[in-house]
PDB file of C-alpha atoms in Angstrom:
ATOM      1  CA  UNK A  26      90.042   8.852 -14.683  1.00  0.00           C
ATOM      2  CA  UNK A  27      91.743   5.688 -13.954  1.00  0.00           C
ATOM      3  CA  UNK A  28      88.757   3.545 -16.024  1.00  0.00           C
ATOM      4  CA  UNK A  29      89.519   6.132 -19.027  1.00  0.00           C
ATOM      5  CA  UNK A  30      93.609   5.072 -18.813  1.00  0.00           C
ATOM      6  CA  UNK A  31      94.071   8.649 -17.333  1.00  0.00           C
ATOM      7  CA  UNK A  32      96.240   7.170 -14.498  1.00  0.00           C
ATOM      8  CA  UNK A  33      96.199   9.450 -11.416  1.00  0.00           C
ATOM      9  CA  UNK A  34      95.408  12.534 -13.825  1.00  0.00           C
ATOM     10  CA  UNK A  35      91.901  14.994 -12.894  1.00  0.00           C
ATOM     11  CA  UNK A  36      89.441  13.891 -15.399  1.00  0.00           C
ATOM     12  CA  UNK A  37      88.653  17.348 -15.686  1.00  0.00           C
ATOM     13  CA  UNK A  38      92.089  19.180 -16.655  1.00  0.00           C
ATOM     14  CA  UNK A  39      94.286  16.117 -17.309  1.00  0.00           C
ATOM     15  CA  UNK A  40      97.019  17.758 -14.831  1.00  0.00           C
ATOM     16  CA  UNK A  41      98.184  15.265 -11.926  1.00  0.00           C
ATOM     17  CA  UNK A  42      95.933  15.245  -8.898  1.00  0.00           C
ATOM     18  CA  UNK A  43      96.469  17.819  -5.920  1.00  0.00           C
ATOM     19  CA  UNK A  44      98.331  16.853  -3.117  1.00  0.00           C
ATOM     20  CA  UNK A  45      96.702  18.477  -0.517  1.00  0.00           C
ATOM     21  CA  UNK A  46      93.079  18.876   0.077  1.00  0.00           C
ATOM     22  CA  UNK A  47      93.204  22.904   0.173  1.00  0.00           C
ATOM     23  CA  UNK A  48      94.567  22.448  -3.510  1.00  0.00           C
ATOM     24  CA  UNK A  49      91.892  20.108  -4.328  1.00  0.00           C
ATOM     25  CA  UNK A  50      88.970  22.167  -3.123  1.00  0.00           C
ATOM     26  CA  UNK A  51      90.813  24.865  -5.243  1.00  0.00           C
ATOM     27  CA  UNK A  52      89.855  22.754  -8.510  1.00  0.00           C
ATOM     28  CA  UNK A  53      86.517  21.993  -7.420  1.00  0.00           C
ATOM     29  CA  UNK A  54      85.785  25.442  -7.078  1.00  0.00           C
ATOM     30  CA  UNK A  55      87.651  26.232 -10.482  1.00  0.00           C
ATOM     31  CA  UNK A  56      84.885  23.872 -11.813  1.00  0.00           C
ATOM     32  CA  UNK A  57      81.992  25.167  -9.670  1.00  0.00           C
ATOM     33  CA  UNK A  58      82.693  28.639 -11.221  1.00  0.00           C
ATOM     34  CA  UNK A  59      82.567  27.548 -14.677  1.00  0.00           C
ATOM     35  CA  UNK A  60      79.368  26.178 -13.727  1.00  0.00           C
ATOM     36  CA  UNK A  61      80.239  22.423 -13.392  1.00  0.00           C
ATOM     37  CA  UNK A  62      77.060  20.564 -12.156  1.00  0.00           C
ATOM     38  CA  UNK A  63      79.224  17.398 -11.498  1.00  0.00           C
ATOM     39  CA  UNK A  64      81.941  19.618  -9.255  1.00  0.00           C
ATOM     40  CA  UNK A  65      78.357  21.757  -7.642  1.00  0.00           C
ATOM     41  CA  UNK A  66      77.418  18.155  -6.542  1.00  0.00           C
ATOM     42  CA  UNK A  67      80.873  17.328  -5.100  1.00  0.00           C
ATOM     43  CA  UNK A  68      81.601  20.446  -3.316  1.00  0.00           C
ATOM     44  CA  UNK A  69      77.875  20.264  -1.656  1.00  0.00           C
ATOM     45  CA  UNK A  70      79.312  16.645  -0.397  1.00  0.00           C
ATOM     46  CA  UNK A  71      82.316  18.189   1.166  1.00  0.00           C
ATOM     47  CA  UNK A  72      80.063  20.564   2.905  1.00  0.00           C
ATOM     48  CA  UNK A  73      77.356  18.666   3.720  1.00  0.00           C
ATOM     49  CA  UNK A  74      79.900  16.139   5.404  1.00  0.00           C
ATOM     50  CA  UNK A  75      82.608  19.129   6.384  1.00  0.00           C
ATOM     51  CA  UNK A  76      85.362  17.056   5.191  1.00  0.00           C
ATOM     52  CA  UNK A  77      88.641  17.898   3.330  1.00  0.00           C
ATOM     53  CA  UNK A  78      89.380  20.974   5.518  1.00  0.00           C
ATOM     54  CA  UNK A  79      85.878  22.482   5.001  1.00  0.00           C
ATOM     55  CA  UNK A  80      83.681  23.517   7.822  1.00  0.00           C
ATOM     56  CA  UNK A  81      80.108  21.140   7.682  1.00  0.00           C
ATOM     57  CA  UNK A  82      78.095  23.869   6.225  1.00  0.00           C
ATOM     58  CA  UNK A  83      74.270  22.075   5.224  1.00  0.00           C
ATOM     59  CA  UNK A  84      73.206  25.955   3.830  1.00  0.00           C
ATOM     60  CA  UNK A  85      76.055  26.008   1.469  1.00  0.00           C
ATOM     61  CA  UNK A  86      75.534  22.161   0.526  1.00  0.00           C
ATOM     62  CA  UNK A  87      71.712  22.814  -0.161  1.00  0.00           C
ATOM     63  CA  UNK A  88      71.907  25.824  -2.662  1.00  0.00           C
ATOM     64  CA  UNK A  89      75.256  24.350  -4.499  1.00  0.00           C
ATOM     65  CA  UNK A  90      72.630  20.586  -4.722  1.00  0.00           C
ATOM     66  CA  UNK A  91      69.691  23.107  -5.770  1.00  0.00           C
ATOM     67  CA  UNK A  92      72.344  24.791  -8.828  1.00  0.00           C
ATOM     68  CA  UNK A  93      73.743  21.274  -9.352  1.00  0.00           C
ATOM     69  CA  UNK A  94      70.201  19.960 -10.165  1.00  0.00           C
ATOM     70  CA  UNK A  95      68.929  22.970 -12.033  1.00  0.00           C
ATOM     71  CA  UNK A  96      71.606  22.203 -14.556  1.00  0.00           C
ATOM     72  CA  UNK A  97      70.637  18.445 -14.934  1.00  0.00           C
ATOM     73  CA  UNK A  98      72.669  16.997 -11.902  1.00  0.00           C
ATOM     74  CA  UNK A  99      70.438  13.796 -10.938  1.00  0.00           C
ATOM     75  CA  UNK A 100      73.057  12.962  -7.824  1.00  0.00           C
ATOM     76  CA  UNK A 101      72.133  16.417  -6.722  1.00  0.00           C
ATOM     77  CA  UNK A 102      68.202  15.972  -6.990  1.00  0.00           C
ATOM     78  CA  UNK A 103      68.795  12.706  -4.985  1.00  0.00           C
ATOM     79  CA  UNK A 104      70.735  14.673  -2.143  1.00  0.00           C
ATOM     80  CA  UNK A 105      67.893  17.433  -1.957  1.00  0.00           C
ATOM     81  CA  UNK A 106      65.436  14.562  -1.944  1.00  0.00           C
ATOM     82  CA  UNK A 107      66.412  13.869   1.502  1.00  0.00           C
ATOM     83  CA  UNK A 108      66.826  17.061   2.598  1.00  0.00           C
ATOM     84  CA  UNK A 109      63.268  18.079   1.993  1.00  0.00           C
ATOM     85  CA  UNK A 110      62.025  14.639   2.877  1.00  0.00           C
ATOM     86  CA  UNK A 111      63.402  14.620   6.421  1.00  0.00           C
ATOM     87  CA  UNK A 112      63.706  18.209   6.224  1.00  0.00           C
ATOM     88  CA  UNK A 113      64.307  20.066   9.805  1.00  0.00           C
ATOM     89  CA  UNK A 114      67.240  18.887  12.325  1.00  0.00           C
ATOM     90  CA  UNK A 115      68.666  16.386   9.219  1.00  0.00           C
ATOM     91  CA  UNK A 116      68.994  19.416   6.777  1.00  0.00           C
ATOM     92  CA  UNK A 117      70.025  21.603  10.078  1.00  0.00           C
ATOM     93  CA  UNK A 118      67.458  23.709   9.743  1.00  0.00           C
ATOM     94  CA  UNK A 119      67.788  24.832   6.572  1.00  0.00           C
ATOM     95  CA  UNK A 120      65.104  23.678   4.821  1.00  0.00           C
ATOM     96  CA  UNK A 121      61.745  22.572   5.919  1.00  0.00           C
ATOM     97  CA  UNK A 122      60.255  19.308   6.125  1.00  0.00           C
ATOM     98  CA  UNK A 123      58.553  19.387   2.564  1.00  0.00           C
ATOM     99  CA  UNK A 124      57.733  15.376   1.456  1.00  0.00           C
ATOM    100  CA  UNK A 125      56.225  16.486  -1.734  1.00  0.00           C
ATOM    101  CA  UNK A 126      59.077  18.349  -2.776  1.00  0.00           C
ATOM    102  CA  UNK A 127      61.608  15.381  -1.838  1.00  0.00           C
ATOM    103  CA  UNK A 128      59.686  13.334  -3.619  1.00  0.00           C
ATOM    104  CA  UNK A 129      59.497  15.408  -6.706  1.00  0.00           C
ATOM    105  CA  UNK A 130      63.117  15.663  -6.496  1.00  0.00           C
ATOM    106  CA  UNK A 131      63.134  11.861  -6.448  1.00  0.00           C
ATOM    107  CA  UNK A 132      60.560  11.176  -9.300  1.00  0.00           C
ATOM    108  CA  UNK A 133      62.525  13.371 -11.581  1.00  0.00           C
ATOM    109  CA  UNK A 134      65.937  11.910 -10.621  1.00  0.00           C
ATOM    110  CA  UNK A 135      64.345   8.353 -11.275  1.00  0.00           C
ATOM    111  CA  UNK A 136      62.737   9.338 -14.497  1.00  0.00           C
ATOM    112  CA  UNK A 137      66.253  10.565 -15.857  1.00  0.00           C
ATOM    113  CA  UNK A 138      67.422   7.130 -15.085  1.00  0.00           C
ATOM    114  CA  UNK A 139      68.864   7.631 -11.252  1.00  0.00           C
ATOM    115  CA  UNK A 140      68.229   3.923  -9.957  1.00  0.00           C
ATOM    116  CA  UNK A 141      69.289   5.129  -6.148  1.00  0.00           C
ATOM    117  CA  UNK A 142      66.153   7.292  -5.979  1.00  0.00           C
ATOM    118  CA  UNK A 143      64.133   4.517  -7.996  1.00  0.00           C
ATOM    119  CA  UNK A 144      64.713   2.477  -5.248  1.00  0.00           C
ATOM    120  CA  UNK A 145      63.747   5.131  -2.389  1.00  0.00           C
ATOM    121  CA  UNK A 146      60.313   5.523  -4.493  1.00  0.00           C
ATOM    122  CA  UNK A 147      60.149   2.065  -4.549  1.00  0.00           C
ATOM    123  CA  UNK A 148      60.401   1.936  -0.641  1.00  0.00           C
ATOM    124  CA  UNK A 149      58.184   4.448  -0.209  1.00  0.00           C
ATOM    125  CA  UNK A 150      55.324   3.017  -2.293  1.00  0.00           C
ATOM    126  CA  UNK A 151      56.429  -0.454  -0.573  1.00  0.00           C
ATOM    127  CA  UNK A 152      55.399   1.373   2.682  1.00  0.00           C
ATOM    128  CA  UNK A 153      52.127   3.137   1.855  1.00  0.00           C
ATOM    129  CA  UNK A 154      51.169  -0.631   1.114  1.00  0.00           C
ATOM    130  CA  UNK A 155      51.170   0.139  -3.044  1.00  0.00           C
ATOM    131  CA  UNK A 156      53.140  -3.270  -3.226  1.00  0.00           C
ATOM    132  CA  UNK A 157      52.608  -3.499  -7.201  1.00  0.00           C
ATOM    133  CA  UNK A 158      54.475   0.154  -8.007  1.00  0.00           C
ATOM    134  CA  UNK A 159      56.796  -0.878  -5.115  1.00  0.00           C
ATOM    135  CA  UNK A 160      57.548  -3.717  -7.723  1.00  0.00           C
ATOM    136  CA  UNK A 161      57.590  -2.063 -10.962  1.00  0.00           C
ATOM    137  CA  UNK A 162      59.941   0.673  -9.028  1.00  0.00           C
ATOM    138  CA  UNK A 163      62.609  -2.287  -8.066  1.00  0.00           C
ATOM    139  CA  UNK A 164      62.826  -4.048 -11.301  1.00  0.00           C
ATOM    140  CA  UNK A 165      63.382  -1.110 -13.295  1.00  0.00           C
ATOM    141  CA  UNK A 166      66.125  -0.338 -11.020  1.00  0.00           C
ATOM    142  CA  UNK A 167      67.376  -3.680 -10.531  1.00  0.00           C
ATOM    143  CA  UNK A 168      67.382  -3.734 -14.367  1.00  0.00           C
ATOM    144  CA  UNK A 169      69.765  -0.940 -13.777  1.00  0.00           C
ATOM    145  CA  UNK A 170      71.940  -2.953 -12.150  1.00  0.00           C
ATOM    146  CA  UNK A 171      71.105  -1.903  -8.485  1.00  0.00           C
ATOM    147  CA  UNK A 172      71.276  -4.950  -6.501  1.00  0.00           C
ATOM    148  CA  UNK A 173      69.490  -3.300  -3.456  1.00  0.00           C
ATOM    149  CA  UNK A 174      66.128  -3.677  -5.563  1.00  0.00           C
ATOM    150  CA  UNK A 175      66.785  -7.091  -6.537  1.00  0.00           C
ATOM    151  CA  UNK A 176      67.192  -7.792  -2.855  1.00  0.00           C
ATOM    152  CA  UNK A 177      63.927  -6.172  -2.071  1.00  0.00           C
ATOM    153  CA  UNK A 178      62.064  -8.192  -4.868  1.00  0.00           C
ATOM    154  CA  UNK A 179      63.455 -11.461  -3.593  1.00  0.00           C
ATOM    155  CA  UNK A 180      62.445 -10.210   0.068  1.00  0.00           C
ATOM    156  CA  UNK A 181      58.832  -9.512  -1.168  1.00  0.00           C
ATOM    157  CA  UNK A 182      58.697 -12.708  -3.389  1.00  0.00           C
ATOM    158  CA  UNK A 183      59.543 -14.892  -0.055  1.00  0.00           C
ATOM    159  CA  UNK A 184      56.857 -12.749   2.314  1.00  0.00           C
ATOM    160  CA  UNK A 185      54.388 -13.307  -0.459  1.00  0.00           C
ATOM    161  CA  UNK A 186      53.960  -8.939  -1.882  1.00  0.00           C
ATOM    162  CA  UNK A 187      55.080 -10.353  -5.519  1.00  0.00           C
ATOM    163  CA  UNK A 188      53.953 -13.163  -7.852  1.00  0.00           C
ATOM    164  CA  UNK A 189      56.495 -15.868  -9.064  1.00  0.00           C
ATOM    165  CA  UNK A 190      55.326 -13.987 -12.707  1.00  0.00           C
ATOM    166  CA  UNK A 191      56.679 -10.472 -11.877  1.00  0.00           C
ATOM    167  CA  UNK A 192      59.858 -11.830  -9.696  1.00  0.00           C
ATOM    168  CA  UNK A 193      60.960 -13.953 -12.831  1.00  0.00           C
ATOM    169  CA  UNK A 194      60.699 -10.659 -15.052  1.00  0.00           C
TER     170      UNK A 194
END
């Protein structure tokens, strides 16, 4: 809100921020019920992290992330990424271990123009030894701006994965 010359005003209701956290969450939720994908996405955070007076709660976190993305949230397709990636004991239990599905959750994240999860799938392929997607994953997302990728490019240029040709792209 500050960018938009909103000063310390919610970018959602123009009223001055909350003081206290409880009043806050109160917001949030305002926005979650009124179907908000942006507030789903930052209310899962709260849980998933139990911060700002709110118990850790990864069950709570995962459905709000699963509403969040059903409504076009690509943060929240990110988040579930992980959680059916690693699935198990890093999702507490809540969901299991499902790669296929975090990557799905990834690939359409990416697609949409998410450059965080471009640069997961371009890990990933970087790892199963595909080192040419690996590639085309980091410079679209380094094209994004995401320096990480441009990082990983340079890394693979100087260990000899890339070409002088697609490193000067």
């Amino acid at each position: 809100s500050e960018l938009a010359g909103m000063g310390d005003l919610c970018p959602y209701c123009r009223t001055p921020r909350p003081d206290s956290s409880a009043a806050g969450l109160a917001l949030i939720q305002k926005r979650v019920d009124a179907r908000d994908p942006a507030a789903m996405s930052l209310l899962a955070d709260e849980y998933q992290f139990g911060t700002h007076g709110l118990q850790k709660n990864i069950p709570r976190a995962i459905k709000l992330w699963t509403d969040a993305a059903q409504l076009g949230d690509l943060g929240a397709h990110f988040n579930l990424g992980y959680a059916y990636y690693l699935g198990g004991s890093h999702s507490m239990g809540t969901v299991e271990q499902d790669k296929a599905k975090g990557i799905l959750h990834w690939q359409h994240a990416a697609i949409k123009g998410h450059h965080a999860s471009r640069f997961v799938l371009g890990n990933l392929e970087f790892d199963d030894g595909n080192d040419e997607l690996a590639v085309q994953h980091f410079m679209i997302s380094t094209k994004m701006g995401d320096e990480d990728s441009l990082n990983m490019i340079k890394d693979m240029f100087m260990e000899g994965f890339t070409t002088r040709s697609k490193y000067a792209e």
